[in-house]
XYZ file of C-alpha atoms in Angstrom:
578
model
C -14.334 -14.259 44.044
C -15.061 -10.805 44.566
C -17.174 -9.038 42.144
C -16.591 -4.968 41.373
C -19.191 -3.266 43.457
C -19.902 -1.206 40.368
C -20.781 -4.272 38.149
C -24.690 -3.888 37.458
C -26.623 -7.078 38.269
C -27.802 -9.357 35.618
C -30.129 -12.419 35.970
C -29.831 -15.822 34.107
C -32.607 -15.188 31.638
C -31.028 -11.962 30.690
C -27.794 -13.731 29.952
C -29.652 -16.024 27.324
C -31.222 -12.401 25.847
C -28.872 -11.035 23.558
C -30.566 -7.779 23.501
C -30.398 -7.529 27.248
C -27.027 -9.037 27.656
C -25.054 -6.718 25.162
C -27.073 -3.831 26.659
C -25.590 -4.688 30.057
C -22.195 -5.029 28.532
C -22.363 -1.636 26.766
C -23.651 0.284 30.014
C -20.403 -0.776 31.866
C -17.906 -0.414 28.756
C -16.056 2.338 30.504
C -16.512 1.733 34.350
C -15.931 -1.910 34.761
C -13.068 -4.137 33.138
C -13.932 -7.308 30.941
C -12.691 -9.783 33.406
C -14.554 -8.187 36.190
C -17.894 -8.788 34.184
C -16.829 -12.276 33.496
C -16.365 -12.807 37.279
C -19.933 -11.558 37.794
C -21.224 -14.095 35.332
C -19.318 -16.846 36.907
C -21.207 -16.508 39.986
C -24.514 -16.959 38.236
C -23.410 -20.658 37.562
C -25.285 -21.463 34.526
C -23.666 -22.923 31.325
C -24.841 -19.948 29.270
C -23.316 -17.502 32.067
C -19.907 -19.576 31.716
C -19.930 -19.078 27.999
C -20.396 -15.290 28.291
C -17.586 -15.076 31.020
C -15.213 -17.192 28.606
C -15.950 -14.906 25.750
C -15.175 -11.563 28.303
C -12.028 -13.567 29.722
C -10.778 -13.930 25.965
C -11.321 -10.320 25.399
C -9.334 -9.513 28.575
C -6.524 -11.803 27.288
C -6.848 -14.239 30.115
C -6.875 -17.300 27.760
C -6.596 -19.906 30.621
C -9.811 -18.468 32.431
C -11.371 -18.391 29.106
C -10.785 -21.987 28.116
C -11.818 -23.061 31.823
C -15.448 -21.505 31.375
C -16.102 -22.702 28.170
C -15.414 -26.595 28.969
C -18.785 -27.199 30.167
C -20.464 -25.612 26.965
C -18.008 -27.733 24.693
C -19.193 -30.897 26.507
C -23.107 -30.154 26.369
C -25.570 -32.018 24.752
C -27.435 -28.911 23.907
C -26.993 -27.979 20.201
C -27.113 -24.327 20.971
C -24.863 -24.235 24.035
C -22.301 -26.545 21.857
C -22.457 -24.072 19.102
C -21.757 -21.132 21.314
C -18.917 -22.910 22.671
C -17.445 -24.410 19.557
C -17.387 -20.785 18.131
C -15.468 -19.487 20.892
C -12.743 -22.226 20.747
C -12.460 -21.808 17.078
C -11.875 -18.014 17.568
C -9.402 -18.993 20.393
C -7.482 -21.388 18.032
C -7.373 -18.616 15.326
C -5.853 -16.162 17.881
C -3.139 -18.602 18.645
C -2.301 -18.951 15.130
C -2.245 -15.223 14.295
C -0.045 -14.779 17.443
C 2.360 -17.409 16.456
C 2.503 -18.571 12.893
C 4.941 -21.081 13.844
C 2.633 -22.514 16.171
C 1.232 -25.981 15.580
C -2.317 -24.649 14.781
C -4.608 -24.971 11.819
C -7.686 -23.049 12.565
C -9.191 -23.956 9.196
C -9.778 -27.558 10.855
C -12.327 -25.987 12.798
C -14.501 -25.189 9.808
C -16.091 -28.629 9.541
C -17.044 -28.742 13.131
C -18.590 -25.353 12.836
C -20.568 -26.349 9.833
C -21.824 -29.401 11.599
C -23.012 -27.481 14.632
C -24.656 -25.001 12.637
C -26.764 -27.770 11.016
C -27.544 -29.179 14.244
C -28.691 -25.988 15.771
C -31.054 -25.189 12.590
C -32.338 -28.881 12.882
C -33.885 -27.992 16.264
C -36.346 -25.268 14.651
C -35.721 -23.139 17.966
C -36.535 -19.384 17.411
C -35.505 -18.111 20.755
C -32.833 -15.380 20.758
C -30.123 -17.179 22.265
C -30.364 -20.148 19.421
C -30.400 -17.372 16.654
C -27.559 -15.755 18.447
C -25.650 -18.969 18.333
C -26.147 -19.218 14.479
C -24.892 -15.450 14.135
C -21.901 -16.527 16.219
C -20.885 -19.468 13.988
C -21.456 -17.655 11.024
C -19.103 -14.764 12.223
C -16.334 -17.500 13.165
C -16.726 -19.099 9.887
C -16.314 -15.814 8.086
C -13.278 -14.931 10.142
C -11.485 -18.298 9.364
C -12.468 -18.042 5.746
C -10.855 -14.648 5.591
C -7.609 -15.721 7.349
C -7.267 -18.694 4.788
C -7.946 -16.366 1.669
C -11.337 -17.803 1.006
C -12.956 -14.448 0.486
C -16.218 -15.111 -1.145
C -17.103 -17.875 1.317
C -16.289 -15.329 4.079
C -18.531 -12.526 2.528
C -21.360 -15.191 2.082
C -20.985 -16.058 6.022
C -20.648 -12.550 7.112
C -23.555 -11.269 5.128
C -25.912 -13.919 6.434
C -24.643 -13.130 10.001
C -25.039 -9.492 9.355
C -28.752 -9.840 8.355
C -29.596 -12.377 11.213
C -27.735 -10.088 14.007
C -30.400 -7.259 13.161
C -33.262 -9.330 14.281
C -31.665 -9.635 17.719
C -31.348 -5.835 18.391
C -27.859 -6.361 19.516
C -25.928 -3.510 18.118
C -22.148 -4.973 19.200
C -23.152 -8.340 17.608
C -24.282 -6.331 14.420
C -20.819 -4.406 14.554
C -18.753 -7.630 14.723
C -20.606 -9.069 11.616
C -20.346 -6.027 9.713
C -16.531 -5.802 10.639
C -16.181 -9.344 9.536
C -17.835 -8.615 6.085
C -15.770 -5.257 5.628
C -12.574 -7.318 6.067
C -13.603 -9.985 3.600
C -14.585 -7.476 1.185
C -11.507 -5.531 1.685
C -9.176 -8.500 0.993
C -11.387 -9.723 -1.930
C -10.342 -5.993 -3.320
C -14.164 -5.017 -3.248
C -12.824 -1.761 -2.047
C -15.760 0.659 -2.236
C -17.969 -2.063 -0.566
C -15.357 -2.492 2.159
C -15.023 1.295 2.680
C -18.500 1.790 2.861
C -18.953 -0.714 5.722
C -15.857 0.612 7.359
C -17.373 4.105 7.487
C -20.386 2.772 8.710
C -18.672 1.115 11.789
C -16.820 3.999 12.590
C -19.925 6.207 12.695
C -21.847 3.779 14.892
C -22.627 5.294 18.228
C -22.301 1.592 19.722
C -18.529 1.159 18.262
C -15.888 0.307 20.612
C -12.554 2.010 20.677
C -10.528 -1.264 19.369
C -13.295 -1.779 16.528
C -13.163 1.949 15.658
C -9.397 2.047 15.404
C -9.457 -1.340 13.307
C -11.981 0.193 11.118
C -10.094 3.268 10.841
C -6.771 1.843 9.764
C -8.551 -0.108 7.240
C -10.308 2.871 5.808
C -7.004 4.586 5.629
C -5.388 1.459 3.752
C -8.176 1.505 1.095
C -7.414 5.398 0.796
C -3.958 4.509 -0.023
C -5.017 2.259 -2.690
C -6.922 4.730 -4.247
C -4.277 7.502 -4.240
C -5.955 9.462 -1.526
C -2.868 9.905 0.243
C -3.656 13.316 2.022
C -6.989 11.849 3.664
C -5.129 8.745 4.637
C -2.239 10.497 6.195
C -4.540 12.912 8.043
C -6.531 10.029 9.517
C -3.465 7.891 10.360
C -1.819 11.086 11.955
C -5.252 11.581 14.247
C -4.923 7.806 15.127
C -1.310 8.115 15.975
C -1.740 11.254 17.996
C -4.590 9.422 19.988
C -2.692 5.975 20.454
C 0.979 6.482 19.592
C 2.106 3.122 21.279
C -0.253 0.947 19.152
C 2.004 -1.245 17.062
C -0.804 -1.553 14.255
C -1.165 2.400 14.033
C 2.555 2.903 14.093
C 3.138 0.329 11.342
C 0.328 1.532 8.920
C 1.434 5.362 9.710
C 5.084 4.495 8.569
C 3.680 2.427 5.394
C 1.693 5.359 4.601
C 4.565 7.906 5.139
C 7.044 5.469 3.062
C 4.744 5.550 0.041
C 4.744 9.084 0.152
C 8.323 9.581 0.333
C 7.657 11.130 4.037
C 9.370 8.314 6.443
C 12.285 9.713 8.015
C 15.466 8.196 7.175
C 16.600 7.522 10.757
C 13.183 6.485 12.410
C 13.226 2.916 13.875
C 11.044 0.899 11.953
C 8.114 -0.721 14.156
C 8.252 -4.409 14.102
C 5.454 -6.260 12.664
C 5.909 -9.932 12.276
C 2.172 -10.751 11.882
C 1.884 -9.433 8.454
C 5.445 -8.480 7.442
C 4.710 -4.896 7.180
C 7.955 -4.103 8.802
C 9.933 -5.737 5.914
C 7.751 -3.451 3.555
C 8.423 -0.412 5.482
C 12.238 -0.959 5.815
C 12.439 -1.339 1.898
C 10.376 2.041 1.521
C 12.721 3.593 4.113
C 15.850 2.545 2.253
C 14.422 3.758 -1.285
C 13.486 6.909 0.297
C 16.631 7.550 2.018
C 18.690 7.149 -1.324
C 16.015 8.768 -3.565
C 18.417 11.402 -5.041
C 21.512 9.506 -5.738
C 21.103 5.731 -5.969
C 23.308 3.945 -3.484
C 24.145 0.345 -4.467
C 24.323 -0.897 -0.905
C 21.082 0.472 -0.023
C 19.285 -0.644 -3.094
C 20.843 -4.386 -2.412
C 19.510 -4.114 1.223
C 16.040 -3.458 -0.359
C 16.074 -6.631 -2.000
C 17.514 -8.504 0.919
C 15.034 -7.063 3.274
C 12.197 -8.540 0.901
C 13.809 -11.739 0.198
C 12.111 -13.785 2.661
C 8.768 -11.862 2.504
C 5.900 -14.179 2.351
C 2.754 -12.884 0.596
C -0.393 -12.433 2.937
C -2.569 -10.291 1.189
C -3.955 -9.386 -2.224
C -3.091 -5.664 -1.909
C 0.333 -5.894 -0.504
C 1.781 -8.594 -3.017
C 1.763 -6.556 -5.882
C 3.505 -3.453 -3.932
C 6.103 -5.802 -2.724
C 6.981 -6.960 -6.364
C 6.912 -3.216 -7.251
C 9.352 -2.517 -4.812
C 11.844 -5.246 -5.665
C 11.387 -4.370 -9.274
C 12.220 -0.817 -8.809
C 15.423 -1.408 -6.679
C 16.660 -3.723 -9.539
C 15.871 -0.971 -11.965
C 17.982 1.525 -10.123
C 20.765 -0.954 -9.783
C 21.015 -0.921 -13.692
C 19.283 -4.461 -14.156
C 16.041 -3.560 -16.069
C 15.385 -7.169 -17.320
C 15.824 -8.600 -13.940
C 13.196 -5.876 -12.931
C 10.950 -6.696 -15.708
C 11.129 -10.554 -14.576
C 10.212 -9.504 -11.067
C 7.133 -7.890 -12.019
C 5.985 -9.931 -14.952
C 2.359 -10.846 -14.682
C 1.954 -8.640 -11.531
C -1.271 -6.525 -11.533
C -3.967 -5.966 -8.915
C -7.543 -4.511 -8.803
C -6.116 -1.512 -6.628
C -5.817 1.590 -8.683
C -2.493 2.840 -6.970
C -0.676 -0.303 -7.066
C -1.700 -0.926 -10.897
C -0.509 2.566 -11.748
C 3.030 1.714 -10.057
C 3.385 -1.466 -11.854
C 2.520 0.301 -14.998
C 4.860 3.173 -14.402
C 7.554 0.605 -13.615
C 7.051 -1.330 -16.840
C 7.184 1.957 -18.606
C 10.358 2.941 -16.926
C 11.891 -0.343 -18.104
C 10.803 0.562 -21.758
C 12.638 4.026 -21.140
C 15.687 2.347 -19.994
C 18.799 2.313 -22.348
C 19.263 -1.509 -21.878
C 15.327 -1.977 -20.997
C 12.734 -3.706 -23.267
C 8.992 -3.361 -23.871
C 6.857 -5.610 -21.830
C 4.039 -3.774 -23.342
C 4.064 -1.230 -26.227
C 4.829 2.200 -24.536
C 1.598 3.658 -26.217
C -0.395 0.998 -24.566
C 1.170 1.522 -20.920
C 0.351 5.281 -21.382
C -3.278 4.647 -22.329
C -3.415 2.109 -19.508
C -2.048 4.683 -17.005
C -4.586 7.249 -18.345
C -7.363 4.517 -17.729
C -6.267 4.204 -14.195
C -6.656 7.879 -13.601
C -10.122 7.650 -15.447
C -11.395 5.061 -12.536
C -10.783 7.601 -9.936
C -13.750 9.872 -9.101
C -12.226 12.209 -6.659
C -9.664 15.136 -7.434
C -7.904 14.277 -4.009
C -7.269 10.767 -5.484
C -6.052 11.851 -8.801
C -3.824 14.547 -7.429
C -2.444 12.117 -4.805
C -1.758 9.259 -7.544
C 0.105 12.016 -9.600
C 2.100 12.862 -7.031
C 3.060 9.348 -6.128
C 3.971 8.524 -9.712
C 6.201 11.785 -9.845
C 7.867 10.848 -6.758
C 8.680 7.087 -7.652
C 8.698 7.194 -11.377
C 9.498 10.533 -12.514
C 10.699 9.719 -15.947
C 7.433 7.511 -16.797
C 5.223 10.051 -15.181
C 6.659 12.813 -17.398
C 6.309 10.711 -20.514
C 2.743 10.019 -19.904
C 2.297 13.693 -19.250
C 3.684 14.727 -22.379
C 2.162 11.784 -24.607
C -1.258 11.940 -26.404
C -2.653 10.072 -23.399
C -1.814 12.873 -20.920
C -3.573 13.121 -17.672
C -3.991 16.988 -16.433
C -2.896 16.011 -12.738
C -0.111 13.918 -13.769
C 1.338 16.830 -15.916
C 1.195 19.329 -12.922
C 2.844 16.878 -10.783
C 5.523 15.601 -13.272
C 6.299 18.294 -15.664
C 8.011 20.593 -13.342
C 10.946 17.922 -13.223
C 11.614 18.140 -16.844
C 14.476 20.830 -17.399
C 14.006 23.579 -19.848
C 17.276 24.642 -21.805
C 18.299 28.284 -21.756
C 20.463 30.686 -20.067
C 20.297 29.608 -17.335
C 18.513 26.098 -17.486
C 15.274 25.942 -15.534
C 13.796 23.139 -13.582
C 11.088 23.261 -11.086
C 10.412 26.910 -12.190
C 13.966 27.994 -11.053
C 16.984 28.821 -12.786
C 20.265 26.753 -12.193
C 23.649 28.194 -12.725
C 25.026 25.298 -13.698
C 25.062 23.212 -17.036
C 27.465 20.473 -16.926
C 25.221 18.258 -14.562
C 22.429 18.478 -16.774
C 24.485 17.265 -19.663
C 25.613 14.418 -17.440
C 22.010 13.393 -16.708
C 21.044 13.600 -20.438
C 24.157 11.462 -21.544
C 23.633 8.880 -18.822
C 19.840 8.643 -19.847
C 20.936 7.267 -22.981
C 23.606 4.968 -21.352
C 26.634 7.231 -22.525
C 29.484 7.433 -20.161
C 29.405 10.805 -18.451
C 31.751 10.408 -15.604
C 34.401 13.274 -15.180
C 37.734 13.028 -13.253
C 37.551 16.529 -11.848
C 35.801 17.673 -8.720
C 32.204 18.941 -9.416
C 31.487 20.028 -5.762
C 30.546 23.483 -6.850
C 28.168 22.557 -9.555
C 26.717 20.043 -7.219
C 26.056 22.813 -4.492
C 24.368 24.940 -7.276
C 22.132 22.046 -7.937
C 21.312 21.380 -4.351
C 19.988 24.875 -3.754
C 17.090 24.066 -6.156
C 16.695 20.405 -6.030
C 17.203 19.562 -2.049
C 14.096 20.646 -0.425
C 11.788 19.676 2.324
C 8.779 18.060 0.957
C 5.381 19.162 2.308
C 4.615 17.163 5.375
C 8.056 16.111 5.626
C 10.969 17.051 7.977
C 14.230 16.236 6.340
C 15.293 17.411 2.653
C 15.278 15.257 -0.268
C 16.508 15.576 -3.673
C 13.851 16.408 -6.395
C 14.196 14.333 -9.501
C 15.348 15.787 -12.739
C 14.079 14.514 -16.178
C 16.045 15.230 -19.308
C 13.709 16.219 -22.232
C 15.908 14.360 -24.787
C 14.890 11.149 -23.177
C 11.214 11.928 -23.546
C 11.675 13.233 -27.162
C 13.670 10.083 -28.162
C 10.983 7.665 -26.939
C 8.272 9.821 -28.440
C 9.904 9.456 -31.770
C 10.392 5.819 -31.324
C 6.619 5.346 -30.683
C 5.770 7.408 -33.456
C 7.311 5.076 -35.784
C 4.355 2.557 -35.045
C 1.803 4.841 -33.715
C 1.832 7.881 -36.084
C 2.136 11.521 -36.534
C 0.503 12.747 -33.323
C 3.402 11.435 -31.427
C 6.092 12.768 -33.735
C 4.268 16.264 -33.578
C 4.408 15.849 -29.411
C 8.219 15.040 -29.669
C 8.915 18.041 -32.151
C 7.088 20.610 -29.803
C 9.059 19.182 -26.684
C 12.285 19.761 -28.360
C 11.375 22.994 -29.365
C 10.127 24.220 -25.886
C 12.687 22.479 -23.711
C 15.733 21.704 -25.983
C 17.583 18.651 -26.340
C 21.305 18.472 -24.962
C 22.616 21.505 -23.295
C 25.712 23.097 -24.654
C 28.688 23.400 -22.290
C 31.245 26.200 -21.710
C 34.267 23.975 -21.713
C 35.624 20.852 -23.216
C 34.220 18.370 -20.614
C 32.014 15.978 -22.460
C 31.600 18.049 -25.589
C 32.353 15.442 -27.967
C 29.812 12.856 -26.231
C 27.117 15.883 -26.149
C 27.805 16.718 -29.820
C 27.279 12.883 -30.992
C 24.230 12.448 -29.069
C 22.804 15.799 -30.093
C 23.329 15.213 -33.837
C 21.931 11.756 -33.804
C 18.576 13.184 -32.022
C 18.435 15.998 -34.717
C 18.643 13.252 -37.410
C 15.781 11.644 -35.715
C 13.670 14.721 -35.521
C 14.544 15.230 -39.377
C 13.471 11.968 -40.300
C 17.045 11.156 -41.461
C 17.422 8.213 -39.258
C 15.284 5.628 -37.597
C 15.541 4.536 -33.953
C 16.683 1.065 -34.750
C 20.355 1.761 -34.903
C 20.378 4.950 -32.721
C 22.368 3.104 -29.597
C 24.656 1.358 -31.799
C 25.455 4.859 -33.640
C 26.476 6.384 -30.075
C 28.825 3.771 -29.592
C 29.283 4.426 -25.800
C 32.350 3.364 -23.955
C 30.597 2.600 -20.763
C 27.243 2.382 -19.449
C 26.215 4.186 -16.224
C 23.335 3.395 -13.980
C 20.106 4.789 -15.105
C 19.217 8.308 -13.736
C 22.430 8.798 -12.189
C 24.420 11.817 -12.398
C 27.942 10.347 -12.816
């Protein structure tokens, strides 16, 4: 066996001293490969050196060499040596399980053996650093296994003890591993602020390795997305992608973030990610982004199909998947199925909560929908989510995301008595204002009939026409089809009819009181109800809807029989220009 001449010498006693050993490793991090360090350790011939070599071979991806070196330690009668070896073997089993979920491996079966090894080491009463390191290694491994099997409180307890004990050893790399284990468990347990703090400490550590730093940065960005801090997350992920564009973990998280923010290119190949199913989620986001302007039934059904076999593997991603499924069903005109899909789905992540609440509100505002909760309570809950967010960036990011995916619900909250300033800024430009011409997003549009159609279809009234409308659509396109900030391709911006908001404000006012009614009256005055048309197209349908809305405003009718009075001949998909 030939040893790299650049490899620094190390003695058998230094191998058993964690501070000296890890200092030796760090000094050669950039000059000598892990497998070359392992070869140097093998030549020492001690069991402790073989265990160190086995660990380095595992880092280098040479699993067979790792298992060969750890054999003597696993068979040792010394509890300390045996504990080191068992911890390494358990990590090997966990790596197999992670790499191939179909493999006949159950890493959780290692936990009893590790606990027994821990008890045996402690019963020795040894205070030397190598023995204390064995305790730390076992605790770190237990934390990893508990985390992978969703036993997050147990994982945090093990990682916390490992983190404290590792500091006594003066071995910074070991402390970083323990801290990373604690941060990961806290993240999965949705102790997001705590996890974020530890990820920051890892990234700022002068001893952190490139893989650890990348892992901590990816998870920090994921937490930022959970808080609505989309701009910071995108900036961080862009820097990671620039530094390592071929990393599947970076590419997958980068696509997920852009998908959530409506920036994922419609033709971009989705990076495979079989280990945690992110690719299925990213494909669903891409399909929804691709057809954001005009709902496309095949694409929406493809979203549901893409997520049909999805298996939940994290407390943070599960609610997002349910939201995606529910949103696709709602866009297909199936609000009750959408309601069933998200029933009881909430999380402790602010952004996911807000999306689920907005979807519930959209279901309430749908002409064939139902109230999963009273709309006033949903508005108050959305306001409460924003109140949890301490940073302006988080509030602005979450407002932009709600306005993107749930423009009607976002606008309804924005005009309600539970309004949020950032949501008003993000969502209200989409509410068109009747006039000559009609204005939306601060621009006049020289077309009227498409706005009438949108208003009618929001109430379930058939708004289709047999004639060609290309000219009107081209005028709409000039204002509505734009490249979003940070994007590369144009997308259709949503349009919200004020009449829809007025009606549901009046509906809520029947139980919540005069403030809601006053809000509806002010919105009807400032934005109008149903625009008039120049020709005969949809004139009768428009007049009927306008008449009943005026009766509601004048308190000549309740909302109870409103839809029956409209007697629509056909229902159109929600939010779709016929």
